[in-house]
Short mmCIF file of C-alpha atoms in Angstrom, two decimals:
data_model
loop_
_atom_site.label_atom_id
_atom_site.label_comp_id
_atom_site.label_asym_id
_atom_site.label_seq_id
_atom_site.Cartn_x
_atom_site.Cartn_y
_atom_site.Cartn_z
CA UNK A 91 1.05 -13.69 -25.22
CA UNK A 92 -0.03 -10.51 -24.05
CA UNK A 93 0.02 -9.57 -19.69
CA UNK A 94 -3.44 -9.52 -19.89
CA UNK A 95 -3.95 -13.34 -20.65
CA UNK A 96 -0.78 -13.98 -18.35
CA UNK A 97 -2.88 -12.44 -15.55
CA UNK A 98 -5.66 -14.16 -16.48
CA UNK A 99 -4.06 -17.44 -16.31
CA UNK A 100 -2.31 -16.67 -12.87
CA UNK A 101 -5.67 -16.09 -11.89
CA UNK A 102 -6.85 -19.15 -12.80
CA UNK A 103 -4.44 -21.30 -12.20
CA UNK A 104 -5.48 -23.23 -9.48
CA UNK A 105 -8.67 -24.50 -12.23
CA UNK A 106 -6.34 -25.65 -14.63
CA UNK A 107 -4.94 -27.97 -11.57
CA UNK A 108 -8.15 -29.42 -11.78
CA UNK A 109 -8.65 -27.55 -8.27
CA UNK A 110 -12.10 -25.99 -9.13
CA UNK A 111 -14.44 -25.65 -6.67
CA UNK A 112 -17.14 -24.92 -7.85
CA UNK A 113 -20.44 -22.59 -7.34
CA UNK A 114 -19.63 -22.68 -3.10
CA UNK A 115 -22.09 -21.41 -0.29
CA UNK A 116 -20.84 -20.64 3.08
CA UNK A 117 -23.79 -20.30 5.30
CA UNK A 118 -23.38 -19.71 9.14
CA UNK A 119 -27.23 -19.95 9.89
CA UNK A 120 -29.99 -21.66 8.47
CA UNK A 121 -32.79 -18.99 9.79
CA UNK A 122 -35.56 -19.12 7.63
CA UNK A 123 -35.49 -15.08 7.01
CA UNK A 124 -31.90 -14.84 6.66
CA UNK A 125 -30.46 -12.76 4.18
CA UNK A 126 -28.46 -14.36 1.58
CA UNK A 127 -25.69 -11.94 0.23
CA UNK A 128 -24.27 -13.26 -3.25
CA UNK A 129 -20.75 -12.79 -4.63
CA UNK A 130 -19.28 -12.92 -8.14
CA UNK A 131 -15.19 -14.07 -8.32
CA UNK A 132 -12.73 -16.29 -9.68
CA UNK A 133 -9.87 -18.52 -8.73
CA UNK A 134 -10.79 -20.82 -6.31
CA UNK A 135 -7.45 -21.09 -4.60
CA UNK A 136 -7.00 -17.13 -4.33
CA UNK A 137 -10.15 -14.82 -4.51
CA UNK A 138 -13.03 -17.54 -3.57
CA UNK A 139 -10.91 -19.22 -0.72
CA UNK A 140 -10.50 -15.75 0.93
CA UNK A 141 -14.22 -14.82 0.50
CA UNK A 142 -15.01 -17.88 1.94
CA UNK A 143 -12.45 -16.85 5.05
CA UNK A 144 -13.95 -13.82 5.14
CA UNK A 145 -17.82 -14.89 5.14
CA UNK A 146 -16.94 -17.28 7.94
CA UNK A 147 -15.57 -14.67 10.02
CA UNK A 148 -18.98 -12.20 9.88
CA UNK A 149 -21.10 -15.10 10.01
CA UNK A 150 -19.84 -15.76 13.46
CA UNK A 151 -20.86 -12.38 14.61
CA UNK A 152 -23.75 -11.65 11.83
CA UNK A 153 -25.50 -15.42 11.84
CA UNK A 154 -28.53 -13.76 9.95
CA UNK A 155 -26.46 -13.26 7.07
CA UNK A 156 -25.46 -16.28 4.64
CA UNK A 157 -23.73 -16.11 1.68
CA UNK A 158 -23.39 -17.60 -1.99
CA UNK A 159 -19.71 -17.62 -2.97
CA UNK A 160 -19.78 -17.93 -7.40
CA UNK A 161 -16.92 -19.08 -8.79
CA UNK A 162 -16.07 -18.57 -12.69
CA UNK A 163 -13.47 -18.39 -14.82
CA UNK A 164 -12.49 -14.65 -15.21
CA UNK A 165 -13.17 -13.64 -18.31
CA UNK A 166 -16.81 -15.45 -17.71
CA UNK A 167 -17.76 -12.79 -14.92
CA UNK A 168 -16.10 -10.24 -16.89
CA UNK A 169 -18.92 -11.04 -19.89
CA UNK A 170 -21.58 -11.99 -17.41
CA UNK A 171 -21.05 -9.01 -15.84
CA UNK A 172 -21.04 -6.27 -19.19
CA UNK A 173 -23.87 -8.73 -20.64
CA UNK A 174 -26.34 -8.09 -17.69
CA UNK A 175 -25.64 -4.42 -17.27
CA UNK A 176 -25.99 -3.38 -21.03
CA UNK A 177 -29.56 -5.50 -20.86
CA UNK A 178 -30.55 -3.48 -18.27
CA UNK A 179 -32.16 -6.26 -16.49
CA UNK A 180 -30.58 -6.32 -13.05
CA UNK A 181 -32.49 -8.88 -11.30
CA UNK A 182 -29.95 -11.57 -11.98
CA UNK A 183 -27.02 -9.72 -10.78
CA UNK A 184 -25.24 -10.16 -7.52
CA UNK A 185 -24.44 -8.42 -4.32
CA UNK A 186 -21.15 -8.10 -4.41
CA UNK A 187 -18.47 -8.94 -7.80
CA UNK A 188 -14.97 -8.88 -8.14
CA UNK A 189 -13.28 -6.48 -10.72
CA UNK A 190 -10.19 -6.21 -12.14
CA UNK A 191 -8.78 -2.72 -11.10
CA UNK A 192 -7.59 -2.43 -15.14
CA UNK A 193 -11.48 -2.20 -15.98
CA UNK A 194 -13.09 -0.48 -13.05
CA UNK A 195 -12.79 2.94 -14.77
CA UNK A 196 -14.81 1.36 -17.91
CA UNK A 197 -17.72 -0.28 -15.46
CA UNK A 198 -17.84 2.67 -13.57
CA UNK A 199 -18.57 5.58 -16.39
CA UNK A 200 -19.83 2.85 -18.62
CA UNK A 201 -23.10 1.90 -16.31
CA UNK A 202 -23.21 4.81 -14.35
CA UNK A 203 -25.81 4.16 -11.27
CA UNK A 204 -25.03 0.55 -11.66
CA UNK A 205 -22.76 0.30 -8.34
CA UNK A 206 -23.15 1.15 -5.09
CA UNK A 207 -21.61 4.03 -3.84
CA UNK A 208 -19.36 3.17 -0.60
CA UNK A 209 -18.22 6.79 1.05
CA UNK A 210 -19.07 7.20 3.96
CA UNK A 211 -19.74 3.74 4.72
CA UNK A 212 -15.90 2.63 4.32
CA UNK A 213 -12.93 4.58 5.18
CA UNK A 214 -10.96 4.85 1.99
CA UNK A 215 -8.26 6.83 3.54
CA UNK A 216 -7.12 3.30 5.07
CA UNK A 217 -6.08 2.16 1.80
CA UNK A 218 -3.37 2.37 -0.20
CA UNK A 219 -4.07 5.82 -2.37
CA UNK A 220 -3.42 4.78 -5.71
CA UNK A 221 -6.10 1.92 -5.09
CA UNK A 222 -8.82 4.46 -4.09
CA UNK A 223 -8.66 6.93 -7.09
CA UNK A 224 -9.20 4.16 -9.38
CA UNK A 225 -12.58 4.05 -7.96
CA UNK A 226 -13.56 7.21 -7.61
CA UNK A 227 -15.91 9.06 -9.91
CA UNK A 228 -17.71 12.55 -9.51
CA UNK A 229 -16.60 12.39 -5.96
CA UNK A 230 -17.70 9.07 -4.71
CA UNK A 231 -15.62 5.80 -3.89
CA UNK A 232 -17.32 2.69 -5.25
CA UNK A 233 -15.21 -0.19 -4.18
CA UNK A 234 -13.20 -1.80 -1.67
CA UNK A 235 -9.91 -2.19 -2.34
CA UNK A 236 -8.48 -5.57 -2.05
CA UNK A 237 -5.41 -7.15 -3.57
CA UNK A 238 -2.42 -5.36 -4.39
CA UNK A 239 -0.06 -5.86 -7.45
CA UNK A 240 2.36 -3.83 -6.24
CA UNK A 241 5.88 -4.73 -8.28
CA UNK A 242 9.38 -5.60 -6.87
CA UNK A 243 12.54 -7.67 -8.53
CA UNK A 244 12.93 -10.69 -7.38
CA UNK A 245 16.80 -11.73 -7.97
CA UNK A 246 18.96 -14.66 -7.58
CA UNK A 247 21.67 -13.10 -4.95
CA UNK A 248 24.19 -15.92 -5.77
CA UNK A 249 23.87 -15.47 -9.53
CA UNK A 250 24.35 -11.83 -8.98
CA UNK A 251 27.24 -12.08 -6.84
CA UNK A 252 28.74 -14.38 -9.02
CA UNK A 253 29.00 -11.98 -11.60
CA UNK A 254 30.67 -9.16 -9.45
CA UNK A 255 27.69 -7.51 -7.49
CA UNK A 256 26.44 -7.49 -4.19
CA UNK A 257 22.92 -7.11 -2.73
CA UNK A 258 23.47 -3.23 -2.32
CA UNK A 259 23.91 -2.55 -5.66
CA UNK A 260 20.23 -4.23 -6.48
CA UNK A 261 18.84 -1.60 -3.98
CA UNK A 262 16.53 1.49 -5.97
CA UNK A 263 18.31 1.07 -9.39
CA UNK A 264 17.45 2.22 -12.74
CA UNK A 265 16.32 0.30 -15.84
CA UNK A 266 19.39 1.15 -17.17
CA UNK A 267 21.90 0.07 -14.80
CA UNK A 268 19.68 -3.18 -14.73
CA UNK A 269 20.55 -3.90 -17.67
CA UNK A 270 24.42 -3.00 -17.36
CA UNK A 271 23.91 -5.86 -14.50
CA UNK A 272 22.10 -7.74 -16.45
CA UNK A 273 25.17 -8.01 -18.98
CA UNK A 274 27.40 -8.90 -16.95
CA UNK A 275 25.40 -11.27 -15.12
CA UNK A 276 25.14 -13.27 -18.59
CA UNK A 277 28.84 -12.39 -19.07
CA UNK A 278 30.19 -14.45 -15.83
CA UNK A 279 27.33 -16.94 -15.44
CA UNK A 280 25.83 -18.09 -18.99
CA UNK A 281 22.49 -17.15 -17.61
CA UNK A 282 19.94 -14.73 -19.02
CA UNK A 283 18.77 -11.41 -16.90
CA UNK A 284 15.19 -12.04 -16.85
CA UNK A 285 12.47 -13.90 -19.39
CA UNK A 286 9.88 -11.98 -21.66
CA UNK A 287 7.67 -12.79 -24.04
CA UNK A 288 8.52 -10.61 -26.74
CA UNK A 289 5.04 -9.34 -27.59
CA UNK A 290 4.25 -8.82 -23.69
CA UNK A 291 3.55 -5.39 -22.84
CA UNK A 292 3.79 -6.05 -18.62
CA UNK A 293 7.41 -4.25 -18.15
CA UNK A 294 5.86 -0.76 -20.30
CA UNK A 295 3.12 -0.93 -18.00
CA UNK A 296 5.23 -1.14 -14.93
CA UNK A 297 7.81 1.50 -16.15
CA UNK A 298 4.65 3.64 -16.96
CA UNK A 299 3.02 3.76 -13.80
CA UNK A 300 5.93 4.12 -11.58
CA UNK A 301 6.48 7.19 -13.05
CA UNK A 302 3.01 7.88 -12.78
CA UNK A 303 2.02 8.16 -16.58
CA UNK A 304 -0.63 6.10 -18.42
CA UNK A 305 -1.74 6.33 -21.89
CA UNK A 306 -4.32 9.12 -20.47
CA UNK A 307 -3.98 11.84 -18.47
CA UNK A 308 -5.51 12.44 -14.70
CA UNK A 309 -8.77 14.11 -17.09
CA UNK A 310 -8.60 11.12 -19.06
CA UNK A 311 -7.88 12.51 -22.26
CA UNK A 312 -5.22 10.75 -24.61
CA UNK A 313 -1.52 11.21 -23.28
CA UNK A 314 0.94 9.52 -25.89
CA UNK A 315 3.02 11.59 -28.24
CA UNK A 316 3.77 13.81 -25.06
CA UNK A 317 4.22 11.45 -22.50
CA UNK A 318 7.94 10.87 -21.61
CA UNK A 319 7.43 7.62 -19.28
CA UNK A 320 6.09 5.67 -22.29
CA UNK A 321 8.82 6.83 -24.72
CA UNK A 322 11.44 6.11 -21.89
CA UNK A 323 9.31 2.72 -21.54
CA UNK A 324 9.37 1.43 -25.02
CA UNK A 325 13.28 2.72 -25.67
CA UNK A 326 13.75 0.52 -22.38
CA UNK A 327 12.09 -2.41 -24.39
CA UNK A 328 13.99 -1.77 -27.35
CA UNK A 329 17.13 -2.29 -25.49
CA UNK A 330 15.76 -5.32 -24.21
CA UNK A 331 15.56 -6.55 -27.04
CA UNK A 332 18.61 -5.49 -28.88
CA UNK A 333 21.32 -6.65 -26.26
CA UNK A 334 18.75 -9.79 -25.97
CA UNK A 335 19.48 -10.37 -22.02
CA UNK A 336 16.38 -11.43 -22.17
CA UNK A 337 14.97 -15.33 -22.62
CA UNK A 338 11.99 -15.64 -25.22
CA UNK A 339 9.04 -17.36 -23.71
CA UNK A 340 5.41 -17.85 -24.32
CA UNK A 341 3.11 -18.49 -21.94
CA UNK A 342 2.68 -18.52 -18.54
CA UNK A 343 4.33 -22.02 -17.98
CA UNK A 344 7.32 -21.31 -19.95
CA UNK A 345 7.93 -17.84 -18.10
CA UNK A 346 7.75 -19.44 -14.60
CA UNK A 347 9.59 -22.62 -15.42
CA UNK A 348 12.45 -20.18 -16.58
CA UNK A 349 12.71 -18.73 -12.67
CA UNK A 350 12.13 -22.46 -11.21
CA UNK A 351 14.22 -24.04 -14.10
CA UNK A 352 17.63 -21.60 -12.86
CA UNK A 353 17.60 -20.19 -16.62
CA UNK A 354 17.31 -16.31 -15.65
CA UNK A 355 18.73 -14.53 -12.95
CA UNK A 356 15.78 -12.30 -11.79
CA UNK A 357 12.27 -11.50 -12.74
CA UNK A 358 10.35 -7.91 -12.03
CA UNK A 359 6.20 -8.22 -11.81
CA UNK A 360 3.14 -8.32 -9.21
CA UNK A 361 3.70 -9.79 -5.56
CA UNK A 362 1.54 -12.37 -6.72
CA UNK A 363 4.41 -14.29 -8.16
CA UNK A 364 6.25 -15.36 -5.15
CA UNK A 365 4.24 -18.23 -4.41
CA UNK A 366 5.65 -19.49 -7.93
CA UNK A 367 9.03 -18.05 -7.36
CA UNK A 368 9.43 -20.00 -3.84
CA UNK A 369 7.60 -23.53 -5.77
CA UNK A 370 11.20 -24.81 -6.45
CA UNK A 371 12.07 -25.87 -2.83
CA UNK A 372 15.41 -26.35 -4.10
CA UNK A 373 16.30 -22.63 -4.56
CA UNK A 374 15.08 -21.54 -0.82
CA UNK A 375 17.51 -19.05 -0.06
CA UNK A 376 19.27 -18.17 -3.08
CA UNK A 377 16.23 -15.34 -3.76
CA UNK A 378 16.47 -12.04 -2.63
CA UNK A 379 14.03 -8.96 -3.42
CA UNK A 380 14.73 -5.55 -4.19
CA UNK A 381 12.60 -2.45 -5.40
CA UNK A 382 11.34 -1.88 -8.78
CA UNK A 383 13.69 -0.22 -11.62
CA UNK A 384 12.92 3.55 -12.06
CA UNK A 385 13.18 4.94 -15.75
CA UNK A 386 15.47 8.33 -16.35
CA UNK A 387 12.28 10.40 -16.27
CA UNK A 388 10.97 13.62 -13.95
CA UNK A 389 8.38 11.86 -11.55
CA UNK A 390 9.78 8.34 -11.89
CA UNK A 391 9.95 6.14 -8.92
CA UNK A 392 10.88 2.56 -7.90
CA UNK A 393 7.16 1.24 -6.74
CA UNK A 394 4.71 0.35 -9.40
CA UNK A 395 1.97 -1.92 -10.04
CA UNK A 396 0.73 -5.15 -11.81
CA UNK A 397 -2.58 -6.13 -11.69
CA UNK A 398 -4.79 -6.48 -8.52
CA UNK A 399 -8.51 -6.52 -8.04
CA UNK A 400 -11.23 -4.92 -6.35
CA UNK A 401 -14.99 -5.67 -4.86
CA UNK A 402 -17.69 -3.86 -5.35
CA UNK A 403 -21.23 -3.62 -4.31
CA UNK A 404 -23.80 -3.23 -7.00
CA UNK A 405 -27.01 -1.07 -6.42
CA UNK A 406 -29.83 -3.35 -7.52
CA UNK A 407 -28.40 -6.07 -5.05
CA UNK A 408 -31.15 -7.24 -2.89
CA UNK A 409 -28.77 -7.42 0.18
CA UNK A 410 -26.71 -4.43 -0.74
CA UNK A 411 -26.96 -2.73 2.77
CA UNK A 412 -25.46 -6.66 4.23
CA UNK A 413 -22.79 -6.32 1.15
CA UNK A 414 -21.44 -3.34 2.34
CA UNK A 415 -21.60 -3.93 5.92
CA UNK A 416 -19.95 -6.84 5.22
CA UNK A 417 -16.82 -5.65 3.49
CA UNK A 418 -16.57 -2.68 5.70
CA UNK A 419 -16.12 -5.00 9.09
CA UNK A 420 -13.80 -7.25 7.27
CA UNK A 421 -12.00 -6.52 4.54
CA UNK A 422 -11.51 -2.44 5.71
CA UNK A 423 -11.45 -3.31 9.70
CA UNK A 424 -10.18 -7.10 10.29
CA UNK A 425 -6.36 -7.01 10.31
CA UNK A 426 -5.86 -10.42 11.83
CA UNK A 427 -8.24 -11.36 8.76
CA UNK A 428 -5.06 -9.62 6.51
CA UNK A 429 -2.57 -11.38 8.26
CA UNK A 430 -4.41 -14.74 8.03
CA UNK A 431 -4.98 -14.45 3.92
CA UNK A 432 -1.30 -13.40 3.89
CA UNK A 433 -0.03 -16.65 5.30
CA UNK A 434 -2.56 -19.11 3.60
CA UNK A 435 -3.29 -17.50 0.17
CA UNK A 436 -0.11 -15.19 -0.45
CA UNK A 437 -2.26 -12.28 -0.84
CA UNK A 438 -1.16 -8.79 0.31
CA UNK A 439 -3.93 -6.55 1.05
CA UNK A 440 -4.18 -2.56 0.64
CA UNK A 441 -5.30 -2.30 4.26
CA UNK A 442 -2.95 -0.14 5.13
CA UNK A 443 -3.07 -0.99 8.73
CA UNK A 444 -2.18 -4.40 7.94
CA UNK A 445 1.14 -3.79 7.44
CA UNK A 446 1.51 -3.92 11.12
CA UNK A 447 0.49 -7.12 11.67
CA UNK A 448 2.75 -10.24 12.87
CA UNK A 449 3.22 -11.98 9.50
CA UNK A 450 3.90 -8.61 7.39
CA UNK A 451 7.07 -8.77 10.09
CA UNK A 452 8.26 -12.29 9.50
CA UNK A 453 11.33 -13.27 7.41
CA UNK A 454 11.13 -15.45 4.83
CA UNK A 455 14.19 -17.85 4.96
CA UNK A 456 13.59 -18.87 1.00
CA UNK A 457 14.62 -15.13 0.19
CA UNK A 458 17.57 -15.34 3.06
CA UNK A 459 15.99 -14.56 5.85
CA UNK A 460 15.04 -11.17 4.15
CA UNK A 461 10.82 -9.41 5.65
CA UNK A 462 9.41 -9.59 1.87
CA UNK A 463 5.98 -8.87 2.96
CA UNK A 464 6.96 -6.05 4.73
CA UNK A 465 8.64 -4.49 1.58
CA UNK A 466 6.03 -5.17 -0.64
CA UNK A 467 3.50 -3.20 2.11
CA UNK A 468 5.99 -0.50 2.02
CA UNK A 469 6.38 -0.22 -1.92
CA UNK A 470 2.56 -0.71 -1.86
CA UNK A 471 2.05 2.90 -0.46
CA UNK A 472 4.17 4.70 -2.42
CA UNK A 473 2.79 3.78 -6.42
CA UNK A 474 1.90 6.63 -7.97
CA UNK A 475 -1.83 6.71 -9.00
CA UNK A 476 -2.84 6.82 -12.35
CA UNK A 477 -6.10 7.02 -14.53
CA UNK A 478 -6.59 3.94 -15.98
CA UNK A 479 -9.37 5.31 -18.48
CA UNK A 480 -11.88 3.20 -19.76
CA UNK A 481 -9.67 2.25 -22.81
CA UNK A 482 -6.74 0.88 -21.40
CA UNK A 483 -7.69 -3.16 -23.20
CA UNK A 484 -7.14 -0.96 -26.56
CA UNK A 485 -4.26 0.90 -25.37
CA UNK A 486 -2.52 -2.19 -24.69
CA UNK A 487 -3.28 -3.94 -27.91
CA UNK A 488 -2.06 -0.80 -29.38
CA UNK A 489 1.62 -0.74 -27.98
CA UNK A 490 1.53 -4.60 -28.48
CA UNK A 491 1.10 -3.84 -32.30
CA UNK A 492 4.22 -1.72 -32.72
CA UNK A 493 6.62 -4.31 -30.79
CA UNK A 494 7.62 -6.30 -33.75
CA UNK A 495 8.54 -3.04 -35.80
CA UNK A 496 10.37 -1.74 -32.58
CA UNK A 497 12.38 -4.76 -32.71
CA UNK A 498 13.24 -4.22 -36.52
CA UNK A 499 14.28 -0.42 -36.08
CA UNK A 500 11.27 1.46 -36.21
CA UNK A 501 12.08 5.06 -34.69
CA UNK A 502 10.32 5.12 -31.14
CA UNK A 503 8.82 8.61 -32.03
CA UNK A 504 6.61 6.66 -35.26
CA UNK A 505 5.75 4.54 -32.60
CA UNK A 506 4.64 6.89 -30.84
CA UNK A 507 2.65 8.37 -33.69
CA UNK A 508 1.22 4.93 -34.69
CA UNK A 509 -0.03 4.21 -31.18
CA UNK A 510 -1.37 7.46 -30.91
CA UNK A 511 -3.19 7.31 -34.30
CA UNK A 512 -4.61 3.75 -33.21
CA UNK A 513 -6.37 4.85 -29.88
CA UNK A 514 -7.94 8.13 -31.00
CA UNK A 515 -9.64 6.40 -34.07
CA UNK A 516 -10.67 4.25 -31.13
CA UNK A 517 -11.82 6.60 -28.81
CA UNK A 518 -13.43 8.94 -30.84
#
């Protein structure tokens, strides 16, 4: 199962529960002129519960402005969305939709005039950098940046002290000394380094970005055969996979129930997984949380991302000018509004200034005691940015393709060549 469906399922998660919501309106006012802004989103216990926190709190001050929170399953607005702008008919589309930051490149040069431009009416330079170029074209910022999926390693500290180490030595390591640990965690414990599904691509993603490499360049153009983080990345799976520290799952239940289960000793992805992580009460403080690996590249760091999302305003919206007024006073002005999300929903915004609120500054006693939220707002700042391309879906499924022959000994470099040879037939 590919990161891509994982995601989509984290996302989505809350449905399955049988926690659906619903197509929800939040309306302050019931003025017979007022404007009624409408939003596209999904996940009713993540994205739609904080729209509907931040609605309430503009209604309160803006009571001519009401709002029409729709909630779908992802991959429903994602079609919705692509359906209605390739008709051309706009009429039916909404004010404001949410957008996976993967696929804003592809929207954006796809349907060009088709969003609203927001410089000028948003400071961008209070976000987290590497959210902002993602939405930039020709000069021009077109969303609001919202969630992060900034990546850490989450670790169990008595597992890993068990088997020799201490919390310092988890501190800005490589992929390769993880690994080492990893070893000898398994070695003095019986208990596997981390879970994978062994066709998931998340962990080459991760080791990509954080050294600031994707499979295109910052002009977009095709960046494989050349690009050192992705042959560092997949000789990093290959060892994975070889000294098999690793325990094979598939699916999103099986992954998580490996952490909650006490089968694997740490697990590196998105902030969005602590709310899973901390779900086994009976673990609270044996989790600690440490930086991302860095591969043995030039440019490599330990911050990277995983996911995250984005709103933006589209330009036939009838209430566009409330849309963007709307985001701007909350979700790039309102830091109690970050701190309140944080607590309730587990959701760390790219608000920069948010980091300096009360709960980014609490400790968390589940990972002893340790300020996660405040290291996952410092890691958030420093991930390289990256161009995403509008062909990253294919670029994905064309690493996934070479995974099983990586695991039988295919040379890296034909992997290289294969994945290469894939995309530009693709692309051309």
């Amino acid at each position: 199962m590919n990161f891509a469906k994982r995601f989509t399922i984290r996302s989505t998660a809350a449905a399955m529960l049988g926690l659906a919501l619903g197509t929800t309106g939040l309306m302050a006012s019931h003025a017979a002129n007022a404007g009624e802004v409408t939003i596209w989103a999904w996940d009713p216990n993540f994205n739609i519960a904080i729209m509907q926190e931040a609605a309430k709190r503009y209604t309160a001050k803006n009571p001519g402005v009401t709002f029409k929170i729709v909630d779908m399953a992802k991959a429903d607005v994602e079609q919705k969305l692509q359906t209605t702008l390739a008709s051309g008919v706009t009429k039916n589309l909404p004010d404001i939709v949410l957008v996976e930051d993967y696929n804003a490149p592809k929207y954006l040069r796809s349907f060009p005039g088709a969003f609203e431009p927001l410089s000028g009416k948003v400071d961008h330079k209070a976000f987290a950098n590497y959210k902002v170029n993602l939405m930039t074209l020709g000069g021009k910022v077109y969303g609001l940046p919202f969630d992060t999926g900034t990546t850490g390693m989450y670790y169990r500290s008595d597992l890993i002290k068990q088997a020799g180490f201490s919390d310092k030595d988890m501190q800005n390591i490589t992929w390769d000394r993880y690994l080492e640990i990893g070893k000898q965690v398994e070695a003095k414990t019986g208990k596997k380094m981390f879970a994978m599904d062994p066709q998931d691509i998340a962990s080459i993603r991760i080791m990509m970005q954080s050294a600031g490499r994707w499979y295109f360049d910052k002009d977009g153009k095709l960046d494989i055969k050349n690009n050192p983080a992705l042959k560092a990345a997949l000789e990093t799976q290959v060892k994975f996979m070889k000294t098999g520290v690793y325990k094979p799952t598939s699916g999103w239940g099986e992954w998580v129930g490996a952490l909650n289960k006490g089968d694997v000793a740490s697990v590196i992805t998105g902030v969005w997984i602590t709310g899973s992580v901390k779900a086994e009460a009976s673990q609270s403080g044996k989790w600690a949380v440490a930086a991302t690996p860095r591969l043995n590249v030039q440019g490599a760091t330990n911050a990277s991302n995983l996911g995250g999302s984005s709103w933006y305003v589209l330009a036939a919206g009838k209430e566009k000018a409330a849309a963007a007024d709307f985001l701007n006073q909350i979700y790039a002005k309102d830091v109690d509004f970050y701190q309140t999300i944080l607590q309730s929903r587990g959701a760390v915004g790219s608000l920069l200034a948010s980091r300096n609120g009360k709960a980014y500054s609490e400790a968390d006693p589940f990972f002893g005691g340790d300020k996660v939220w405040q290291k996952y707002s410092d890691w958030m700042s420093k991930v390289p940015s990256v161009n995403y391309g509008i062909y990253t879906a294919e670029g994905d499924a064309a690493v996934a393709a070479q995974l099983p022959g990586l695991a039988q000994g295919l040379p890296v470099e034909k992997a290289l060549e294969n994945i290469h040879n894939q995309l530009a037939s693709q692309i051309k």
